[in-house]
Structures are given as C-alpha cells and as structure tokens.
C-alpha cells in the first residue's frame, strides 16, 4: 500500500497507460480521479473499477482548455479534499510525412501534449503549494529523447522533448515542496500502437534490447514509484522505461 490515503488525478485515464496507472494506484491505497475527453472511456474504466472494489471520480474534460482544467481541479478538490499526485498522461500523435504536415497538426499536438501538461500542472500546483506537498509526473516518450525522433510524428517528438525540458524548469520553480519528474515510455502495447502496421510493431520489438513492447503495467509501475514516498528526494529527473530501445 505505497499510496495509502493519498489522492491522485490522472489525465487521459479513459484507457491505456492512464487507466492501468489508475488501477495500480487504487490497488496501492490511493483515491483516484481520472479525466478524459471520451466519456465512454471514463464509463468503462469507472465500471471496471467498481468490479474491482474501487470508486474512481471521473471527469470529462480537455486538458488543453484552461477553463475545463480549472473546473476539473476544483471538482477534484471538492470531492477528495487534496491532491497528492498529478499524472500528466493524456497525449496524442498524428502521423503524416514531413512534407504534408500541417500547421493544424502541430497546433493540436502541442496544445494537448505540452500546453495541456502546463495547464494541469499549474492548476494542481496552486493547491499543492498550499498543502506544501505534491508529486507531478509528466509522461513524455522515448520519441522525445534527443536521438530517437521518428518520421511522420516530428511534432509529437518535439512536444515530448519539450515536456522533458518543462519538467526540469518546473522542478526548480516548484521546489522545495513539490517533486516534478518525467517518465518516458518506450513503445507500449496500447491502442496508440495497436493500430500500427504489423511490420512497424515488429520493428519496435526488434529495436528494444528486451525484445518486447512494454505492457502498460511496466509504465504504471515507474509512475507509481515516482508518486510514492520512495521518490521523496528525486526531482527534475527523467526515467526511461523502454526495454533499452534508447541504447541504440
Ligand atoms: P491512448 O491513446 O491509448 O490513451 C490516451 C488517452 O488520452 C485516451 O483515453 C484519450 O481519449 C485521452 N486524451 C487524448 N487527448 C486528450 C485531451 N485533450 N484531454 C483529455 N484526455 C485526452 O494512449 P497511451 O498509449 O495510453 O499513451 C498515454 C501517454 O503515454 C501519452 O502521453 C503517450 O504519448 C505516451 N506514450 C505512449 C507510448 C505508446 O507506445 N503507447 C509510448 C511513449 C509514450
């Protein structure tokens, strides 16, 4: 029970890594809120939580819209009283070759993956500063690491690289009471990668030294560590969970 009596808000919790993190946090004793654009995802995860004996607070909201983010934080605090962890997990990737990439692709990707992290962190940190404690975990990607960019998603790679940089600045500015760290997942077995052609998935597996995709649980365990008191003296850091992919 590494998160006993804590509270956590997880963005993009309607499926994938976010949903898996929500279940792991609940199993470790945390009270959990999830926010997602998709109501059906929230309903499914909420129903599964009930089956497992947990009760999640669910919020429909877009992390890239300031008014919606502030409303979600207000409702979260009203319901749960405090916010111990924020997991900035919501993210999107739009694949299009460089010569066809549009300004709209760029703006949408940066708004969700980068501005969304800023907005949720700012809204949560206002409460965390008053509490004099809190943990923020930003989800980047192996594709945000300097030598690991990928064709077709240069806007995604740039947004995820920026998240690593933003994390370091936030860690300085929100110290000493709030810890801010990044988890960068490698290729993970979720809807985001399930839709890719089989050959691309095979190359992803071949590219990792541990010869498999990450399961969402692999990523959730790293997020759990950085949210727990075991990570009280860690801030501004990047934890790669990629089966060694980035070693190449
Ligand atoms: P996913 O697409 O399965 O789930 C993402 C969830 O975020 C969805 O439920 C979606 O509705 C929600 N979402 C999207 N935009 C939103 C918005 N504006 N506001 C609120 N919710 C929104 O993705 P996943 O594979 O679980 O990935 C989760 C995070 O991990 C993302 O940030 C992603 O970039 C990152 N990541 C994933 C992989 C991978 O291989 N799957 C690898 C590296 C990093």
Short mmCIF file of C-alpha atoms and ligand atoms in Angstrom, two decimals:
data_model
loop_
_atom_site.label_atom_id
_atom_site.label_comp_id
_atom_site.label_asym_id
_atom_site.label_seq_id
_atom_site.Cartn_x
_atom_site.Cartn_y
_atom_site.Cartn_z
CA UNK A 1 0.00 0.00 0.00
CA UNK A 2 2.57 2.55 -1.13
CA UNK A 3 -0.05 5.28 -1.70
CA UNK A 4 -2.20 4.65 1.37
CA UNK A 5 -4.63 7.55 2.00
CA UNK A 6 -3.19 9.60 -0.88
CA UNK A 7 -5.15 11.13 -3.74
CA UNK A 8 -4.21 11.21 -7.43
CA UNK A 9 -5.55 12.78 -10.60
CA UNK A 10 -4.61 11.00 -13.83
CA UNK A 11 -5.21 12.65 -17.20
CA UNK A 12 -6.11 10.53 -20.22
CA UNK A 13 -7.33 7.89 -17.76
CA UNK A 14 -10.03 6.55 -20.08
CA UNK A 15 -7.82 3.76 -21.45
CA UNK A 16 -4.23 2.61 -21.98
CA UNK A 17 -1.40 3.67 -19.70
CA UNK A 18 -3.63 6.16 -17.83
CA UNK A 19 -6.31 3.58 -16.97
CA UNK A 20 -3.71 0.98 -15.93
CA UNK A 21 -1.99 3.57 -13.71
CA UNK A 22 -5.36 4.41 -12.11
CA UNK A 23 -5.96 0.72 -11.22
CA UNK A 24 -2.43 0.29 -9.84
CA UNK A 25 -2.70 3.48 -7.75
CA UNK A 26 -6.05 2.32 -6.34
CA UNK A 27 -4.59 -1.10 -5.51
CA UNK A 28 -1.80 0.72 -3.63
CA UNK A 29 -4.34 2.59 -1.47
CA UNK A 30 -4.84 5.86 -3.37
CA UNK A 31 -8.17 7.52 -4.02
CA UNK A 32 -8.22 8.21 -7.73
CA UNK A 33 -9.73 10.69 -10.19
CA UNK A 34 -9.44 10.29 -13.95
CA UNK A 35 -10.05 12.91 -16.59
CA UNK A 36 -10.53 12.18 -20.28
CA UNK A 37 -12.06 13.69 -23.40
CA UNK A 38 -14.03 10.50 -24.01
CA UNK A 39 -16.99 9.86 -21.75
CA UNK A 40 -17.30 6.23 -22.93
CA UNK A 41 -13.72 5.51 -21.83
CA UNK A 42 -14.42 7.03 -18.42
CA UNK A 43 -17.60 4.94 -18.06
CA UNK A 44 -15.80 1.71 -18.98
CA UNK A 45 -12.89 2.34 -16.61
CA UNK A 46 -15.27 3.52 -13.87
CA UNK A 47 -17.34 0.32 -14.22
CA UNK A 48 -14.22 -1.90 -14.17
CA UNK A 49 -13.03 -0.04 -11.05
CA UNK A 50 -16.34 -0.85 -9.31
CA UNK A 51 -15.93 -4.54 -10.21
CA UNK A 52 -12.51 -4.46 -8.54
CA UNK A 53 -13.93 -2.77 -5.44
CA UNK A 54 -12.67 0.78 -6.13
CA UNK A 55 -14.54 4.02 -6.74
CA UNK A 56 -12.98 6.41 -9.24
CA UNK A 57 -14.08 10.03 -9.61
CA UNK A 58 -14.46 10.60 -13.35
CA UNK A 59 -14.29 13.95 -15.13
CA UNK A 60 -14.97 14.68 -18.77
CA UNK A 61 -12.53 17.37 -19.83
CA UNK A 62 -9.96 18.53 -22.35
CA UNK A 63 -6.50 19.08 -20.83
CA UNK A 64 -5.74 21.75 -23.43
CA UNK A 65 -8.63 24.02 -22.33
CA UNK A 66 -7.84 26.22 -19.33
CA UNK A 67 -11.45 26.66 -18.14
CA UNK A 68 -12.11 22.90 -18.29
CA UNK A 69 -8.87 22.07 -16.46
CA UNK A 70 -9.64 24.55 -13.67
CA UNK A 71 -13.17 23.16 -13.31
CA UNK A 72 -11.85 19.59 -13.07
CA UNK A 73 -9.30 20.56 -10.40
CA UNK A 74 -11.96 22.40 -8.39
CA UNK A 75 -14.33 19.42 -8.54
CA UNK A 76 -11.49 17.01 -7.70
CA UNK A 77 -10.55 19.01 -4.59
CA UNK A 78 -14.20 19.33 -3.55
CA UNK A 79 -14.61 15.56 -3.84
CA UNK A 80 -11.27 14.34 -2.43
CA UNK A 81 -10.05 17.25 -0.29
CA UNK A 82 -6.44 17.42 -1.52
CA UNK A 83 -4.20 16.42 -4.45
CA UNK A 84 -1.09 14.38 -3.69
CA UNK A 85 -0.22 13.30 -7.26
CA UNK A 86 -0.93 14.60 -10.72
CA UNK A 87 -0.08 12.29 -13.63
CA UNK A 88 0.03 14.24 -16.91
CA UNK A 89 -0.59 11.28 -19.20
CA UNK A 90 -3.06 12.49 -21.87
CA UNK A 91 -1.36 12.64 -25.25
CA UNK A 92 -1.95 12.35 -28.97
CA UNK A 93 0.10 11.57 -32.07
CA UNK A 94 -0.89 12.49 -35.63
CA UNK A 95 1.20 10.69 -38.23
CA UNK A 96 1.84 12.49 -41.53
CA UNK A 97 5.05 12.80 -43.58
CA UNK A 98 7.05 15.99 -43.06
CA UNK A 99 6.22 17.48 -46.48
CA UNK A 100 2.48 17.01 -45.83
CA UNK A 101 2.46 18.00 -42.16
CA UNK A 102 0.03 20.85 -41.43
CA UNK A 103 0.05 23.76 -39.01
CA UNK A 104 -3.18 22.29 -37.58
CA UNK A 105 -1.35 19.01 -36.77
CA UNK A 106 1.37 20.99 -34.99
CA UNK A 107 -1.00 23.22 -33.04
CA UNK A 108 -3.27 20.35 -31.93
CA UNK A 109 -0.31 18.18 -30.87
CA UNK A 110 1.43 20.94 -28.94
CA UNK A 111 -1.82 22.07 -27.33
CA UNK A 112 -2.59 18.62 -25.90
CA UNK A 113 0.91 17.22 -25.24
CA UNK A 114 2.64 20.36 -24.00
CA UNK A 115 0.20 23.15 -23.13
CA UNK A 116 -2.04 20.51 -21.52
CA UNK A 117 0.82 19.48 -19.21
CA UNK A 118 1.38 23.14 -18.30
CA UNK A 119 -2.31 23.87 -17.64
CA UNK A 120 -2.95 20.80 -15.49
CA UNK A 121 0.31 21.29 -13.58
CA UNK A 122 -0.38 24.96 -12.90
CA UNK A 123 -3.93 24.26 -11.69
CA UNK A 124 -2.77 21.36 -9.47
CA UNK A 125 0.34 23.15 -8.19
CA UNK A 126 -1.78 26.02 -6.85
CA UNK A 127 -3.31 23.50 -4.40
CA UNK A 128 -0.02 21.61 -3.84
CA UNK A 129 1.81 24.83 -2.89
CA UNK A 130 -0.83 25.48 -0.20
CA UNK A 131 -0.54 21.86 1.01
CA UNK A 132 3.27 22.18 0.94
CA UNK A 133 3.49 18.80 -0.77
CA UNK A 134 2.76 17.11 -4.06
CA UNK A 135 4.16 14.99 -6.86
CA UNK A 136 3.78 15.73 -10.56
CA UNK A 137 4.70 13.06 -13.09
CA UNK A 138 4.80 14.08 -16.73
CA UNK A 139 4.57 11.40 -19.41
CA UNK A 140 6.96 12.06 -22.26
CA UNK A 141 8.09 9.38 -24.74
CA UNK A 142 11.19 7.66 -25.94
CA UNK A 143 10.48 9.66 -29.12
CA UNK A 144 11.18 12.85 -27.17
CA UNK A 145 14.79 11.82 -26.44
CA UNK A 146 17.42 13.66 -28.49
CA UNK A 147 18.41 10.88 -30.92
CA UNK A 148 15.12 8.94 -31.04
CA UNK A 149 12.83 11.10 -33.19
CA UNK A 150 10.54 9.27 -35.59
CA UNK A 151 9.43 10.00 -39.13
CA UNK A 152 5.85 11.25 -39.51
CA UNK A 153 5.47 12.46 -35.93
CA UNK A 154 8.07 15.22 -35.70
CA UNK A 155 5.52 17.46 -33.93
CA UNK A 156 4.88 14.69 -31.35
CA UNK A 157 8.65 14.21 -30.85
CA UNK A 158 9.14 17.96 -30.37
CA UNK A 159 6.26 18.12 -27.87
CA UNK A 160 7.63 15.19 -25.88
CA UNK A 161 11.16 16.64 -25.89
CA UNK A 162 9.69 19.89 -24.59
CA UNK A 163 7.93 18.04 -21.77
CA UNK A 164 11.32 16.79 -20.51
CA UNK A 165 12.63 20.35 -20.53
CA UNK A 166 9.47 21.76 -18.93
CA UNK A 167 9.75 19.17 -16.15
CA UNK A 168 13.22 20.39 -15.19
CA UNK A 169 12.13 24.03 -15.04
CA UNK A 170 9.01 23.17 -13.05
CA UNK A 171 11.10 21.10 -10.63
CA UNK A 172 13.26 24.16 -9.89
CA UNK A 173 10.37 26.60 -9.61
CA UNK A 174 8.06 24.39 -7.53
CA UNK A 175 10.75 23.21 -5.08
CA UNK A 176 11.10 22.52 -2.22
CA UNK A 177 7.68 21.00 -1.58
CA UNK A 178 6.66 19.68 -5.00
CA UNK A 179 8.60 16.98 -6.87
CA UNK A 180 8.30 17.04 -10.66
CA UNK A 181 9.65 14.16 -12.76
CA UNK A 182 9.24 12.66 -16.22
CA UNK A 183 8.55 9.07 -17.26
CA UNK A 184 9.40 8.36 -20.90
CA UNK A 185 7.77 5.12 -22.05
CA UNK A 186 9.12 3.06 -24.90
CA UNK A 187 6.68 1.50 -27.36
CA UNK A 188 3.77 0.27 -25.29
CA UNK A 189 1.02 -2.21 -26.03
CA UNK A 190 -1.98 0.20 -26.11
CA UNK A 191 -4.49 1.49 -28.69
CA UNK A 192 -1.84 4.03 -29.75
CA UNK A 193 0.41 1.23 -31.11
CA UNK A 194 -2.23 -1.48 -31.83
CA UNK A 195 -3.37 0.44 -34.91
CA UNK A 196 0.14 0.47 -36.44
CA UNK A 197 1.02 -1.96 -39.28
CA UNK A 198 2.35 -5.34 -38.09
CA UNK A 199 5.76 -4.65 -39.64
CA UNK A 200 6.15 -1.41 -37.67
CA UNK A 201 5.25 -3.22 -34.44
CA UNK A 202 7.77 -5.96 -35.27
CA UNK A 203 10.49 -3.33 -35.82
CA UNK A 204 9.62 -1.74 -32.48
CA UNK A 205 10.09 -5.10 -30.73
CA UNK A 206 13.34 -5.79 -32.60
CA UNK A 207 14.59 -2.28 -31.70
CA UNK A 208 14.31 -2.91 -27.95
CA UNK A 209 17.00 -4.95 -26.21
CA UNK A 210 14.41 -6.73 -24.08
CA UNK A 211 12.64 -7.90 -27.28
CA UNK A 212 9.07 -6.98 -26.46
CA UNK A 213 6.74 -4.00 -26.28
CA UNK A 214 6.18 -2.51 -22.84
CA UNK A 215 2.91 -3.52 -21.22
CA UNK A 216 1.00 -0.58 -19.67
CA UNK A 217 1.81 -2.08 -16.23
CA UNK A 218 5.55 -1.60 -16.90
CA UNK A 219 4.96 2.13 -17.29
CA UNK A 220 2.43 2.37 -14.44
CA UNK A 221 4.97 0.86 -12.00
CA UNK A 222 7.50 3.60 -12.81
CA UNK A 223 4.81 6.27 -12.34
CA UNK A 224 3.87 4.64 -9.02
CA UNK A 225 7.48 4.77 -7.84
CA UNK A 226 7.80 8.49 -8.63
CA UNK A 227 4.45 9.20 -6.92
CA UNK A 228 5.38 7.32 -3.76
CA UNK A 229 7.40 8.42 -0.74
CA UNK A 230 10.22 6.21 -2.09
CA UNK A 231 10.92 9.07 -4.52
CA UNK A 232 10.81 11.92 -1.98
CA UNK A 233 14.39 13.01 -2.81
CA UNK A 234 14.05 12.78 -6.60
CA UNK A 235 13.06 15.81 -8.66
CA UNK A 236 13.62 17.10 -12.19
CA UNK A 237 14.61 13.64 -13.43
CA UNK A 238 13.82 11.57 -16.50
CA UNK A 239 13.08 7.87 -16.09
CA UNK A 240 13.21 5.91 -19.37
CA UNK A 241 11.08 2.76 -19.38
CA UNK A 242 11.90 1.46 -22.84
CA UNK A 243 13.45 -2.03 -22.66
CA UNK A 244 16.75 -0.49 -23.74
CA UNK A 245 15.42 0.95 -27.03
CA UNK A 246 17.24 4.25 -26.48
CA UNK A 247 20.62 2.49 -26.11
CA UNK A 248 20.84 2.10 -29.89
P1 LIG B 1 -4.03 6.11 -25.63
O1 LIG B 1 -4.28 6.79 -26.92
O2 LIG B 1 -4.36 4.65 -25.51
O3 LIG B 1 -4.80 6.87 -24.44
C1 LIG B 1 -4.73 8.26 -24.32
C2 LIG B 1 -5.97 8.75 -23.60
O4 LIG B 1 -5.87 10.19 -23.53
C3 LIG B 1 -7.27 8.46 -24.36
O5 LIG B 1 -8.24 7.91 -23.50
C4 LIG B 1 -7.69 9.82 -24.90
O6 LIG B 1 -9.11 9.98 -25.03
C5 LIG B 1 -7.11 10.76 -23.86
N1 LIG B 1 -6.93 12.12 -24.37
C6 LIG B 1 -6.42 12.49 -25.58
N2 LIG B 1 -6.46 13.83 -25.71
C7 LIG B 1 -6.99 14.32 -24.56
C8 LIG B 1 -7.28 15.62 -24.10
N3 LIG B 1 -7.06 16.70 -24.87
N4 LIG B 1 -7.80 15.77 -22.86
C9 LIG B 1 -8.07 14.68 -22.07
N5 LIG B 1 -7.83 13.41 -22.47
C10 LIG B 1 -7.29 13.24 -23.70
O7 LIG B 1 -2.51 6.40 -25.28
P2 LIG B 1 -1.44 5.58 -24.40
O8 LIG B 1 -0.72 4.68 -25.33
O9 LIG B 1 -2.08 5.05 -23.17
O10 LIG B 1 -0.44 6.77 -24.04
C11 LIG B 1 -0.52 7.53 -22.85
C12 LIG B 1 0.63 8.51 -22.82
O11 LIG B 1 1.86 7.80 -22.99
C13 LIG B 1 0.59 9.55 -23.95
O12 LIG B 1 1.06 10.78 -23.47
C14 LIG B 1 1.55 8.99 -24.96
O13 LIG B 1 2.11 9.99 -25.79
C15 LIG B 1 2.60 8.36 -24.07
N6 LIG B 1 3.37 7.31 -24.72
C16 LIG B 1 2.76 6.22 -25.27
C17 LIG B 1 3.54 5.26 -25.91
C18 LIG B 1 2.94 4.04 -26.55
O14 LIG B 1 3.67 3.32 -27.27
N7 LIG B 1 1.67 3.72 -26.35
C19 LIG B 1 4.93 5.41 -25.98
C20 LIG B 1 5.52 6.55 -25.40
C21 LIG B 1 4.73 7.48 -24.78
#
